[in-house]
Tab-separated table of C-alpha atoms in Angstrom:
chain	number	residue	atom	x	y	z
D	92	MET	CA	-19.364	-30.723	7.777
D	93	SER	CA	-19.969	-29.983	3.940
D	94	ALA	CA	-18.629	-26.456	2.532
D	95	SER	CA	-22.305	-25.145	2.245
D	96	ARG	CA	-22.065	-25.246	6.175
D	97	TYR	CA	-19.395	-22.609	6.546
D	98	PRO	CA	-21.842	-19.283	6.584
D	99	GLU	CA	-23.345	-21.456	9.641
D	100	TYR	CA	-20.010	-22.191	11.048
D	101	PHE	CA	-18.658	-18.366	10.525
D	102	ALA	CA	-22.197	-17.097	12.175
D	103	GLU	CA	-22.229	-19.084	14.839
D	104	ALA	CA	-18.978	-18.452	15.551
D	105	LYS	CA	-19.072	-14.486	15.103
D	106	ASP	CA	-19.431	-13.127	18.510
D	107	ARG	CA	-16.151	-15.113	19.816
D	108	HIS	CA	-14.347	-14.642	16.646
D	109	LEU	CA	-14.791	-10.403	17.281
D	110	ASN	CA	-14.159	-10.539	21.050
D	111	GLU	CA	-10.657	-11.866	19.882
D	112	LEU	CA	-10.374	-9.576	17.087
D	113	LYS	CA	-10.953	-6.515	19.936
D	114	GLU	CA	-8.244	-8.493	22.235
D	115	TRP	CA	-5.656	-8.114	19.617
D	116	LEU	CA	-7.030	-4.235	18.501
D	117	SER	CA	-6.659	-3.278	22.309
D	118	ILE	CA	-2.764	-3.730	22.176
D	119	PRO	CA	-1.322	-0.424	20.756
D	120	SER	CA	1.023	-1.466	18.248
D	121	ILE	CA	2.121	1.709	17.103
D	122	SER	CA	5.334	0.753	15.351
D	123	ALA	CA	6.861	4.547	14.811
D	124	LEU	CA	7.122	5.121	18.358
D	125	THR	CA	9.613	3.594	20.778
D	126	ALA	CA	7.398	3.733	24.013
D	127	HIS	CA	5.213	1.380	22.164
D	128	LYS	CA	7.948	-1.492	21.579
D	129	PRO	CA	6.808	-3.315	24.233
D	130	ASP	CA	3.143	-3.099	22.757
D	131	VAL	CA	4.439	-3.934	19.508
D	132	ASN	CA	5.868	-7.031	21.074
D	133	ALA	CA	2.823	-8.335	22.980
D	134	ALA	CA	0.929	-8.087	19.295
D	135	ALA	CA	3.564	-10.290	17.853
D	136	LYS	CA	3.224	-12.606	20.781
D	137	TRP	CA	-0.638	-12.528	19.994
D	138	LEU	CA	-0.504	-13.599	16.872
D	139	ALA	CA	1.589	-16.216	16.701
D	140	ASP	CA	-0.452	-17.896	20.044
D	141	ALA	CA	-3.569	-17.400	17.804
D	142	LEU	CA	-2.020	-18.878	14.810
D	143	THR	CA	-1.001	-21.891	17.046
D	144	ARG	CA	-4.847	-22.119	18.050
D	145	ALA	CA	-5.693	-22.374	14.388
D	146	GLY	CA	-3.909	-25.009	13.938
D	147	MET	CA	-0.809	-23.880	12.490
D	148	GLU	CA	2.459	-25.015	12.606
D	149	LYS	CA	6.196	-24.464	13.363
D	150	VAL	CA	4.951	-20.943	14.621
D	151	LYS	CA	8.049	-18.913	15.533
D	152	ILE	CA	8.680	-15.050	16.160
D	153	HIS	CA	11.692	-14.481	14.849
D	154	GLU	CA	13.493	-11.702	16.102
D	155	THR	CA	15.142	-8.620	13.890
D	156	LYS	CA	17.137	-5.545	14.326
D	157	GLY	CA	13.454	-3.780	14.122
D	158	HIS	CA	10.516	-5.372	15.195
D	159	PRO	CA	9.500	-8.833	15.317
D	160	ILE	CA	8.599	-11.278	12.259
D	161	VAL	CA	5.814	-13.726	12.531
D	162	TYR	CA	6.548	-17.174	10.311
D	163	ALA	CA	4.004	-20.063	10.618
D	164	GLU	CA	3.498	-23.086	8.446
D	165	ARG	CA	1.314	-26.129	7.766
D	166	LEU	CA	2.235	-28.567	4.613
D	167	LYS	CA	0.216	-31.383	4.510
D	168	ALA	CA	-1.072	-31.148	0.783
D	169	PRO	CA	1.565	-32.845	-0.919
D	170	GLY	CA	1.344	-31.750	-4.353
D	171	ARG	CA	-0.708	-28.885	-3.834
D	172	PRO	CA	-0.125	-25.541	-4.102
D	173	THR	CA	1.615	-23.701	-1.551
D	174	VAL	CA	0.056	-20.187	-0.694
D	175	LEU	CA	2.066	-17.670	1.606
D	176	ILE	CA	0.012	-15.192	3.511
D	177	TYR	CA	1.939	-11.965	4.320
D	178	GLY	CA	0.222	-9.255	6.327
D	179	HIS	CA	1.250	-6.723	9.418
D	180	TYR	CA	0.511	-6.222	12.971
D	181	ASP	CA	1.945	-3.037	13.781
D	182	VAL	CA	-0.507	0.529	13.107
D	183	GLN	CA	-0.302	4.276	12.676
D	184	PRO	CA	0.170	6.805	15.594
D	185	VAL	CA	-3.210	7.495	16.895
D	186	ASP	CA	-2.560	11.634	16.617
D	187	PRO	CA	-5.107	13.606	16.927
D	188	LEU	CA	-6.513	11.908	19.374
D	189	ASN	CA	-9.583	14.407	20.330
D	190	LEU	CA	-11.168	13.518	16.608
D	191	TRP	CA	-11.447	10.044	17.909
D	192	THR	CA	-15.127	9.349	18.858
D	193	THR	CA	-13.965	6.416	21.051
D	194	PRO	CA	-10.583	5.699	22.063
D	195	PRO	CA	-8.255	3.863	19.540
D	196	PHE	CA	-7.253	1.238	21.291
D	197	GLU	CA	-10.827	0.348	22.932
D	198	PRO	CA	-12.735	-1.137	20.105
D	199	ASP	CA	-16.165	-0.247	19.795
D	200	ILE	CA	-18.583	-1.828	17.685
D	201	ARG	CA	-21.461	0.595	16.228
D	202	ASP	CA	-23.412	0.951	12.935
D	203	GLY	CA	-22.381	-2.265	11.474
D	204	LYS	CA	-18.583	-1.588	11.615
D	205	ILE	CA	-15.902	-2.005	14.444
D	206	TYR	CA	-13.867	1.293	15.396
D	207	ALA	CA	-10.010	1.129	16.268
D	208	ARG	CA	-6.599	1.814	15.437
D	209	GLY	CA	-5.926	-1.408	12.985
D	210	ALA	CA	-9.367	-2.203	12.486
D	211	THR	CA	-8.796	-2.118	8.328
D	212	ASP	CA	-5.175	-1.520	8.301
D	213	ASP	CA	-3.913	-4.397	8.557
D	214	LYS	CA	-4.944	-6.382	11.853
D	215	GLY	CA	-8.181	-6.474	11.122
D	216	GLN	CA	-7.940	-8.058	7.324
D	217	LEU	CA	-5.236	-10.337	8.354
D	218	PHE	CA	-7.276	-11.788	11.264
D	219	LEU	CA	-9.765	-12.893	8.573
D	220	HIS	CA	-7.181	-15.467	7.308
D	221	VAL	CA	-5.950	-16.879	11.019
D	222	LYS	CA	-9.846	-17.424	10.967
D	223	ALA	CA	-10.139	-18.247	7.718
D	224	VAL	CA	-7.556	-21.253	7.777
D	225	GLU	CA	-9.188	-22.068	11.963
D	226	ALA	CA	-12.415	-22.751	10.460
D	227	ILE	CA	-10.820	-24.996	7.312
D	228	LEU	CA	-9.215	-26.921	9.593
D	229	ARG	CA	-11.855	-27.405	11.862
D	230	GLN	CA	-14.560	-28.659	9.846
D	231	GLU	CA	-12.075	-30.556	7.282
D	232	GLY	CA	-9.150	-31.790	9.043
D	233	GLU	CA	-6.950	-30.240	6.731
D	234	LEU	CA	-6.405	-27.606	4.582
D	235	PRO	CA	-6.578	-27.949	0.777
D	236	VAL	CA	-3.267	-26.170	-0.287
D	237	ASN	CA	-0.179	-25.464	1.756
D	238	VAL	CA	-0.253	-22.678	3.556
D	239	LYS	CA	2.755	-20.393	4.880
D	240	PHE	CA	1.956	-17.041	7.193
D	241	CYS	CA	5.190	-14.382	7.038
D	242	VAL	CA	3.667	-11.387	9.287
D	243	GLU	CA	5.581	-8.088	10.123
D	244	GLY	CA	6.094	-5.181	12.617
D	245	GLU	CA	7.548	-2.701	10.867
D	246	GLU	CA	4.786	-2.005	7.143
D	247	GLU	CA	4.228	0.932	8.879
D	248	VAL	CA	7.744	2.465	9.274
D	249	SER	CA	9.462	0.920	6.149
D	250	GLY	CA	11.482	-0.905	7.870
D	251	ALA	CA	14.381	-2.899	6.713
D	252	SER	CA	13.697	-6.357	8.237
D	253	LEU	CA	11.276	-7.700	6.265
D	254	PRO	CA	13.614	-7.475	2.957
D	255	GLU	CA	16.233	-9.003	4.635
D	256	PHE	CA	14.306	-11.536	6.433
D	257	LEU	CA	12.850	-12.140	2.835
D	258	ALA	CA	16.317	-12.665	1.271
D	259	ALA	CA	17.836	-14.585	3.501
D	260	ASN	CA	15.062	-17.687	3.610
D	261	ARG	CA	13.892	-17.759	0.046
D	262	GLU	CA	13.501	-21.608	0.060
D	263	LYS	CA	11.591	-20.793	3.473
D	264	LEU	CA	9.488	-18.752	2.175
D	265	ALA	CA	9.047	-19.993	-1.353
D	266	ALA	CA	5.165	-20.494	-2.801
D	267	ASP	CA	3.262	-20.730	-5.544
D	268	ALA	CA	1.452	-17.450	-4.740
D	269	VAL	CA	1.502	-14.653	-2.036
D	270	LEU	CA	-1.889	-13.725	-0.395
D	271	ILE	CA	-2.097	-10.615	0.489
D	272	SER	CA	-5.296	-8.806	2.172
D	273	ASP	CA	-4.271	-5.013	2.940
D	274	SER	CA	-6.286	-2.967	0.479
D	275	SER	CA	-9.543	-1.904	-0.462
D	276	LEU	CA	-12.857	-3.077	-2.994
D	277	LEU	CA	-13.441	-0.112	-5.453
D	278	GLU	CA	-16.474	0.307	-3.368
D	279	PRO	CA	-18.829	-1.887	-1.250
D	280	GLY	CA	-20.090	-4.566	-2.753
D	281	LYS	CA	-17.495	-4.000	-6.116
D	282	PRO	CA	-14.333	-6.088	-5.367
D	283	SER	CA	-11.395	-5.569	-7.220
D	284	ILE	CA	-7.361	-7.253	-7.601
D	285	CYS	CA	-4.661	-4.720	-7.868
D	286	THR	CA	-2.229	-5.901	-10.437
D	287	GLY	CA	0.200	-2.861	-10.159
D	288	LEU	CA	1.360	-0.598	-8.012
D	289	ARG	CA	3.857	2.468	-8.928
D	290	GLY	CA	7.165	2.283	-7.874
D	291	LEU	CA	8.699	5.568	-6.141
D	292	CYS	CA	11.366	7.964	-6.177
D	293	SER	CA	11.586	11.311	-4.586
D	294	LEU	CA	14.414	14.300	-4.305
D	295	GLU	CA	14.846	17.527	-2.731
D	296	VAL	CA	16.303	20.624	-4.854
D	297	THR	CA	17.749	23.700	-3.567
D	298	VAL	CA	18.790	26.402	-5.230
D	299	SER	CA	21.208	29.085	-4.130
D	300	THR	CA	22.624	32.161	-5.693
D	301	ALA	CA	24.430	34.817	-3.702
D	302	LYS	CA	26.399	34.844	-0.192
D	303	THR	CA	23.196	36.391	1.568
D	304	ASP	CA	19.925	38.161	0.676
D	305	LEU	CA	19.815	41.242	-0.790
D	306	HIS	CA	18.190	44.241	-1.325
D	307	SER	CA	15.637	44.613	-3.750
D	308	GLY	CA	16.177	48.123	-4.890
D	309	LEU	CA	19.915	48.082	-4.759
D	310	TYR	CA	20.374	44.580	-6.975
D	311	GLY	CA	17.008	44.121	-8.434
D	312	GLY	CA	17.170	43.036	-12.169
D	313	ALA	CA	21.204	42.885	-12.076
D	314	VAL	CA	22.053	39.526	-10.017
D	315	PRO	CA	20.383	36.050	-10.102
D	316	ASN	CA	17.102	35.892	-7.985
D	317	ALA	CA	17.285	32.322	-6.238
D	318	LEU	CA	13.133	31.796	-6.692
D	319	HIS	CA	13.192	33.147	-10.036
D	320	ALA	CA	15.845	30.854	-10.807
D	321	LEU	CA	14.122	27.935	-9.177
D	322	THR	CA	10.265	28.565	-10.487
D	323	SER	CA	11.832	28.346	-14.220
D	324	LEU	CA	13.789	25.509	-13.499
D	325	LEU	CA	10.764	23.675	-12.441
D	326	ALA	CA	8.678	25.080	-15.077
D	327	THR	CA	11.385	23.186	-17.927
D	328	LEU	CA	9.949	19.612	-15.917
D	329	HIS	CA	6.817	19.556	-18.389
D	330	ASP	CA	5.564	20.367	-21.342
D	331	GLU	CA	2.170	22.237	-22.219
D	332	ARG	CA	0.853	18.406	-22.913
D	333	GLY	CA	1.499	17.335	-19.198
D	334	ARG	CA	4.251	14.971	-20.514
D	335	VAL	CA	7.914	15.272	-18.518
D	336	THR	CA	10.205	16.636	-20.865
D	337	VAL	CA	13.635	15.051	-18.969
D	338	GLU	CA	15.360	13.186	-21.415
D	339	GLY	CA	14.698	8.796	-21.233
D	340	PHE	CA	11.772	9.635	-18.122
D	341	TYR	CA	9.613	7.183	-20.359
D	342	GLU	CA	12.262	4.170	-20.874
D	343	GLY	CA	10.619	1.365	-19.357
D	344	VAL	CA	7.074	2.417	-19.644
D	345	PRO	CA	5.017	-0.529	-20.693
D	346	GLU	CA	2.234	0.016	-23.400
D	347	LEU	CA	-1.170	-1.186	-22.031
D	348	THR	CA	-2.754	-4.497	-23.330
D	349	SER	CA	-5.870	-4.756	-24.824
D	350	LEU	CA	-6.796	-6.576	-21.238
D	351	GLU	CA	-5.719	-3.914	-19.343
D	352	LYS	CA	-7.231	-1.033	-21.111
D	353	GLU	CA	-10.688	-2.743	-21.330
D	354	GLN	CA	-10.531	-3.667	-17.210
D	355	LEU	CA	-8.836	0.301	-16.573
D	356	ALA	CA	-12.056	1.395	-18.188
D	357	SER	CA	-14.251	-0.339	-16.831
D	358	TYR	CA	-13.569	1.335	-12.939
D	359	ASN	CA	-12.976	5.085	-15.066
D	360	PRO	CA	-14.764	7.656	-12.831
D	361	ASP	CA	-17.211	10.641	-14.349
D	362	GLU	CA	-14.337	12.755	-14.484
D	363	LYS	CA	-16.568	15.756	-15.111
D	364	LYS	CA	-18.322	14.802	-11.880
D	365	LEU	CA	-15.047	13.906	-10.263
D	366	ALA	CA	-13.488	17.409	-10.990
D	367	SER	CA	-16.649	18.729	-9.295
D	368	GLU	CA	-16.803	16.745	-6.188
D	369	LEU	CA	-12.965	18.012	-5.885
D	370	GLY	CA	-13.862	21.496	-6.449
D	371	LEU	CA	-12.232	21.435	-9.734
D	372	THR	CA	-13.422	23.036	-12.997
D	373	ALA	CA	-11.557	20.445	-15.099
D	374	LEU	CA	-8.980	17.977	-14.747
D	375	TYR	CA	-5.361	17.896	-15.675
D	376	GLY	CA	-2.896	15.498	-16.811
D	377	GLU	CA	-1.012	13.661	-19.554
D	378	GLU	CA	-2.717	14.321	-22.656
D	379	GLY	CA	-4.396	11.225	-24.067
D	380	PHE	CA	-4.549	9.001	-21.241
D	381	SER	CA	-7.673	8.655	-19.089
D	382	PHE	CA	-7.858	9.318	-14.817
D	383	VAL	CA	-7.355	6.194	-13.804
D	384	GLU	CA	-4.465	5.311	-16.602
D	385	ARG	CA	-2.671	8.832	-15.490
D	386	THR	CA	-3.315	7.565	-11.848
D	387	GLY	CA	-2.287	3.937	-11.852
D	388	ALA	CA	-0.312	2.987	-15.164
D	389	ARG	CA	1.550	5.954	-16.241
D	390	PRO	CA	4.078	7.664	-14.321
D	391	THR	CA	4.354	11.050	-13.007
D	392	LEU	CA	6.989	13.836	-11.536
D	393	GLU	CA	5.086	15.882	-9.015
D	394	LEU	CA	6.361	18.911	-7.099
D	395	ASN	CA	4.995	18.585	-3.427
D	396	GLY	CA	6.530	21.611	-1.878
D	397	VAL	CA	8.041	25.028	-2.696
D	398	TRP	CA	9.523	27.572	-0.700
D	399	GLY	CA	12.247	30.437	-0.253
D	400	GLY	CA	12.480	33.592	0.551
D	401	PHE	CA	10.394	36.149	3.058
D	402	GLN	CA	6.727	34.529	3.830
D	403	GLY	CA	6.049	36.927	6.756
D	404	GLU	CA	3.576	39.443	7.250
D	405	GLY	CA	3.821	42.136	5.200
D	406	THR	CA	6.514	42.947	2.679
D	407	LYS	CA	9.921	42.824	2.191
D	408	THR	CA	11.894	43.894	-0.357
D	409	VAL	CA	14.501	40.975	-0.622
D	410	ILE	CA	16.293	38.938	-3.285
D	411	PRO	CA	16.313	35.498	-1.530
D	412	LYS	CA	19.729	33.722	-1.622
D	413	GLU	CA	18.138	30.160	-1.492
D	414	ALA	CA	14.995	28.680	-2.431
D	415	HIS	CA	13.645	25.021	-1.901
D	416	ALA	CA	11.586	22.418	-3.610
D	417	LYS	CA	10.521	18.777	-3.033
D	418	ILE	CA	9.633	16.241	-5.785
D	419	THR	CA	8.475	13.046	-6.203
D	420	CYS	CA	8.041	10.771	-8.965
D	421	ARG	CA	5.718	7.468	-9.194
D	422	LEU	CA	7.103	4.644	-11.338
D	423	VAL	CA	6.087	2.240	-13.526
D	424	GLY	CA	6.916	-0.777	-15.605
D	425	SER	CA	10.487	-0.949	-15.625
D	426	GLN	CA	11.876	2.273	-14.468
D	427	ASP	CA	14.553	2.151	-12.487
D	428	PRO	CA	14.327	4.962	-9.553
D	429	GLN	CA	17.904	5.728	-9.344
D	430	ALA	CA	18.578	6.150	-13.002
D	431	THR	CA	14.992	8.229	-12.678
D	432	LEU	CA	16.930	10.202	-10.141
D	433	ASP	CA	20.467	10.823	-11.720
D	434	ARG	CA	18.090	11.741	-15.003
D	435	ILE	CA	16.269	14.505	-13.255
D	436	GLU	CA	19.604	16.145	-11.930
D	437	ARG	CA	20.947	16.085	-15.104
D	438	HIS	CA	18.194	17.646	-16.319
D	439	LEU	CA	18.264	20.204	-13.800
D	440	ASN	CA	21.692	20.889	-14.327
D	441	SER	CA	21.297	21.525	-17.681
D	442	HIS	CA	18.365	24.049	-17.335
D	443	LEU	CA	19.930	26.028	-14.457
D	444	GLN	CA	20.074	29.613	-14.957
D	445	PRO	CA	23.873	31.356	-15.137
D	446	GLY	CA	24.624	32.618	-11.648
D	447	ALA	CA	22.924	29.973	-9.710
D	448	LYS	CA	23.981	26.980	-7.898
D	449	LEU	CA	22.535	23.424	-7.326
D	450	ARG	CA	22.033	21.052	-4.876
D	451	ILE	CA	20.140	17.633	-4.951
D	452	GLN	CA	19.259	15.700	-1.743
D	453	PRO	CA	17.575	12.247	-3.483
D	454	GLY	CA	15.167	10.430	-0.902
D	455	GLU	CA	13.548	7.278	-1.028
D	456	LYS	CA	13.610	4.607	-4.176
D	457	ALA	CA	11.225	1.948	-4.451
D	458	ILE	CA	10.325	-0.299	-8.000
D	459	ALA	CA	6.917	-0.686	-9.335
D	460	PHE	CA	5.267	-4.034	-9.010
D	461	SER	CA	2.983	-5.240	-11.740
D	462	CYS	CA	1.443	-9.234	-12.421
D	463	ASP	CA	-0.030	-10.636	-14.716
D	464	PRO	CA	-4.234	-10.243	-14.566
D	465	SER	CA	-4.268	-13.438	-16.488
D	466	ASP	CA	-2.216	-15.645	-14.336
D	467	PRO	CA	-4.516	-18.734	-12.868
D	468	MET	CA	-3.850	-17.458	-9.573
D	469	LEU	CA	-5.012	-14.133	-9.549
D	470	GLN	CA	-8.458	-15.240	-12.068
D	471	LEU	CA	-8.916	-18.070	-8.788
D	472	ALA	CA	-9.300	-15.106	-6.628
D	473	ALA	CA	-11.506	-13.195	-8.887
D	474	ASP	CA	-14.115	-16.172	-9.094
D	475	ALA	CA	-13.749	-16.578	-5.158
D	476	TYR	CA	-15.327	-12.763	-5.058
D	477	GLU	CA	-17.413	-13.671	-7.807
D	478	GLU	CA	-18.823	-16.691	-5.620
D	479	VAL	CA	-19.183	-14.640	-2.208
D	480	TYR	CA	-20.386	-11.119	-2.989
D	481	GLY	CA	-22.236	-11.911	-6.777
D	482	GLN	CA	-19.780	-9.795	-8.737
D	483	ARG	CA	-16.581	-10.554	-10.271
D	484	ALA	CA	-13.260	-8.713	-9.324
D	485	VAL	CA	-12.559	-6.003	-10.865
D	486	PHE	CA	-8.216	-6.335	-11.917
D	487	THR	CA	-6.816	-2.546	-11.142
D	488	LYS	CA	-3.528	-0.508	-11.176
D	489	ASP	CA	-3.408	1.991	-8.353
D	490	GLY	CA	-1.215	5.194	-7.933
D	491	GLY	CA	-0.009	4.248	-4.665
D	492	SER	CA	3.435	2.633	-3.814
D	493	ILE	CA	3.682	-0.525	-1.693
D	494	PRO	CA	7.634	-1.610	-2.013
D	495	VAL	CA	7.089	-4.750	0.642
D	496	VAL	CA	4.790	-6.260	-2.480
D	497	ALA	CA	7.238	-5.553	-5.474
D	498	THR	CA	9.931	-7.748	-3.299
D	499	PHE	CA	7.722	-10.560	-2.224
D	500	ALA	CA	7.288	-10.751	-6.119
D	501	SER	CA	10.778	-10.606	-6.973
D	502	VAL	CA	12.544	-12.447	-4.212
D	503	LEU	CA	9.919	-15.560	-4.389
D	504	GLN	CA	9.594	-15.072	-8.442
D	505	ALA	CA	5.681	-15.693	-7.861
D	506	PRO	CA	2.349	-13.534	-8.586
D	507	VAL	CA	1.147	-11.629	-5.449
D	508	VAL	CA	-2.547	-12.117	-5.109
D	509	MET	CA	-4.061	-8.813	-3.332
D	510	MET	CA	-7.366	-9.381	-1.903
D	511	GLY	CA	-8.338	-6.471	-0.220
D	512	PHE	CA	-11.768	-6.013	1.906
D	513	GLY	CA	-11.736	-2.938	3.520
D	514	LEU	CA	-13.210	0.578	1.707
D	515	PRO	CA	-11.523	3.077	0.614
D	516	ASP	CA	-13.421	5.325	2.951
D	517	GLU	CA	-12.739	3.534	6.344
D	518	ASN	CA	-10.028	6.443	7.567
D	519	LEU	CA	-7.319	3.955	7.607
D	520	HIS	CA	-3.913	6.443	8.939
D	521	ALA	CA	-6.966	8.837	10.172
D	522	PRO	CA	-8.948	9.012	13.687
D	523	ASP	CA	-11.947	6.899	14.083
D	524	GLU	CA	-10.387	4.379	11.524
D	525	HIS	CA	-12.631	1.224	11.009
D	526	PHE	CA	-13.745	-1.758	9.308
D	527	SER	CA	-17.162	-3.233	7.759
D	528	LEU	CA	-18.707	-6.305	9.294
D	529	ASP	CA	-20.117	-7.048	6.272
D	530	ASN	CA	-16.711	-7.499	4.549
D	531	PHE	CA	-15.649	-8.965	7.956
D	532	ASP	CA	-18.286	-11.679	7.425
D	533	LYS	CA	-17.501	-11.922	3.520
D	534	GLY	CA	-13.658	-12.011	4.037
D	535	LEU	CA	-13.836	-15.193	5.903
D	536	LEU	CA	-15.964	-16.684	3.249
D	537	THR	CA	-14.162	-15.366	0.401
D	538	ILE	CA	-10.925	-16.757	1.542
D	539	VAL	CA	-12.078	-20.003	2.312
D	540	SER	CA	-13.116	-20.010	-1.193
D	541	TYR	CA	-9.844	-19.260	-2.915
D	542	LEU	CA	-7.824	-21.515	-0.731
D	543	HIS	CA	-10.106	-24.434	-1.581
D	544	LYS	CA	-10.069	-22.879	-5.448
D	545	ALA	CA	-6.204	-22.462	-5.047
D	546	ALA	CA	-6.608	-26.214	-4.720
D	547	GLN	CA	-7.099	-26.673	-8.761
D	548	ALA	CA	-4.113	-24.386	-9.677
D	549	SER	CA	-1.286	-26.716	-11.027
D	550	VAL	CA	2.144	-26.395	-9.614
């Protein structure tokens, strides 16, 4: 069959494909809940069988200290690039169950969408790659590039198994590009390729003063108040222009290139409209940067929770002995998470009110990811989107943090191509998660197109 037959091939196979996807989505592979470990294993087994049926070779389920990693390869295109496809088969818990229209593990198709936990994050999107490979092998007999699959079962719990597996199997997993579909289009019909994800570090701050809460009539105005000490301390973290005042905080933050500024400007929203939609009178952030620059290309320091003292009904005239805050930072460029935590700790200690004591508990850490949008493997992906969607993909920088992406890039030293087919409003991690069948159809064609185009890249 010729390449022009792919739309017809997928149309003829659609019922079979959807029935298979329903089977997989029916397995409650919730990695966070110990009771579902057998289901997580069953989902890995289902995927391994599907990869074998698709024509992949050396399919193996690798046991780990946590949940299994599924590996497969087909390396029969000598001199051609190797594409490593990553995804995850584990899913989020389903609570609150009463908010689901249909049971989360009884897939239901309605209104041109398939509803189930994992439909868009990430079983549905990963399934596209399995079926795209299968389609090429059935129509052409061989793949245009070498292909490997590496699929984990701990993504939703930030497990350590995959980083350990990558470090121990660099040669086995070596590739010219890592292909991931675990993200979204900007909006229906408007594809995007993420070239940057922010890193992360977090900490919890506790400020304490006296050995016990004190009566505000007897001691007020004469002793340190933990809440006053904490709030005055937190106020020193930013200036009036929205910049973080921690010394050295911006070390490693790159200047945006003209290409990056152009791409970011192409999808910056109407900021007044966005503020109105959010119920705000105005947006706020680091002076001199647009909304998409602030949320995708600039670092942040945010207060996520502040508490202490009396919070019950009525009044209690007390001077609290302790107050707390949770802080997270989104990082970009080469900002180092540990160095950032160290700098914040020094800043807090140097600005602490006399009579107060400080305790800091560091939390999670992840480095930022960034890649060059001019890389041929990314440009070919944009070409593939344009061929199917009729609109070339926009190169974006996303504000979230996906540590495994940076891990792949650093360990394998290969460009990461993030070709998502979900939509922002598909309720990932929420009740009534779903996946558009229009993007299901177009996703299959886009992946087939990309694998053919990737064969043109030099190695």
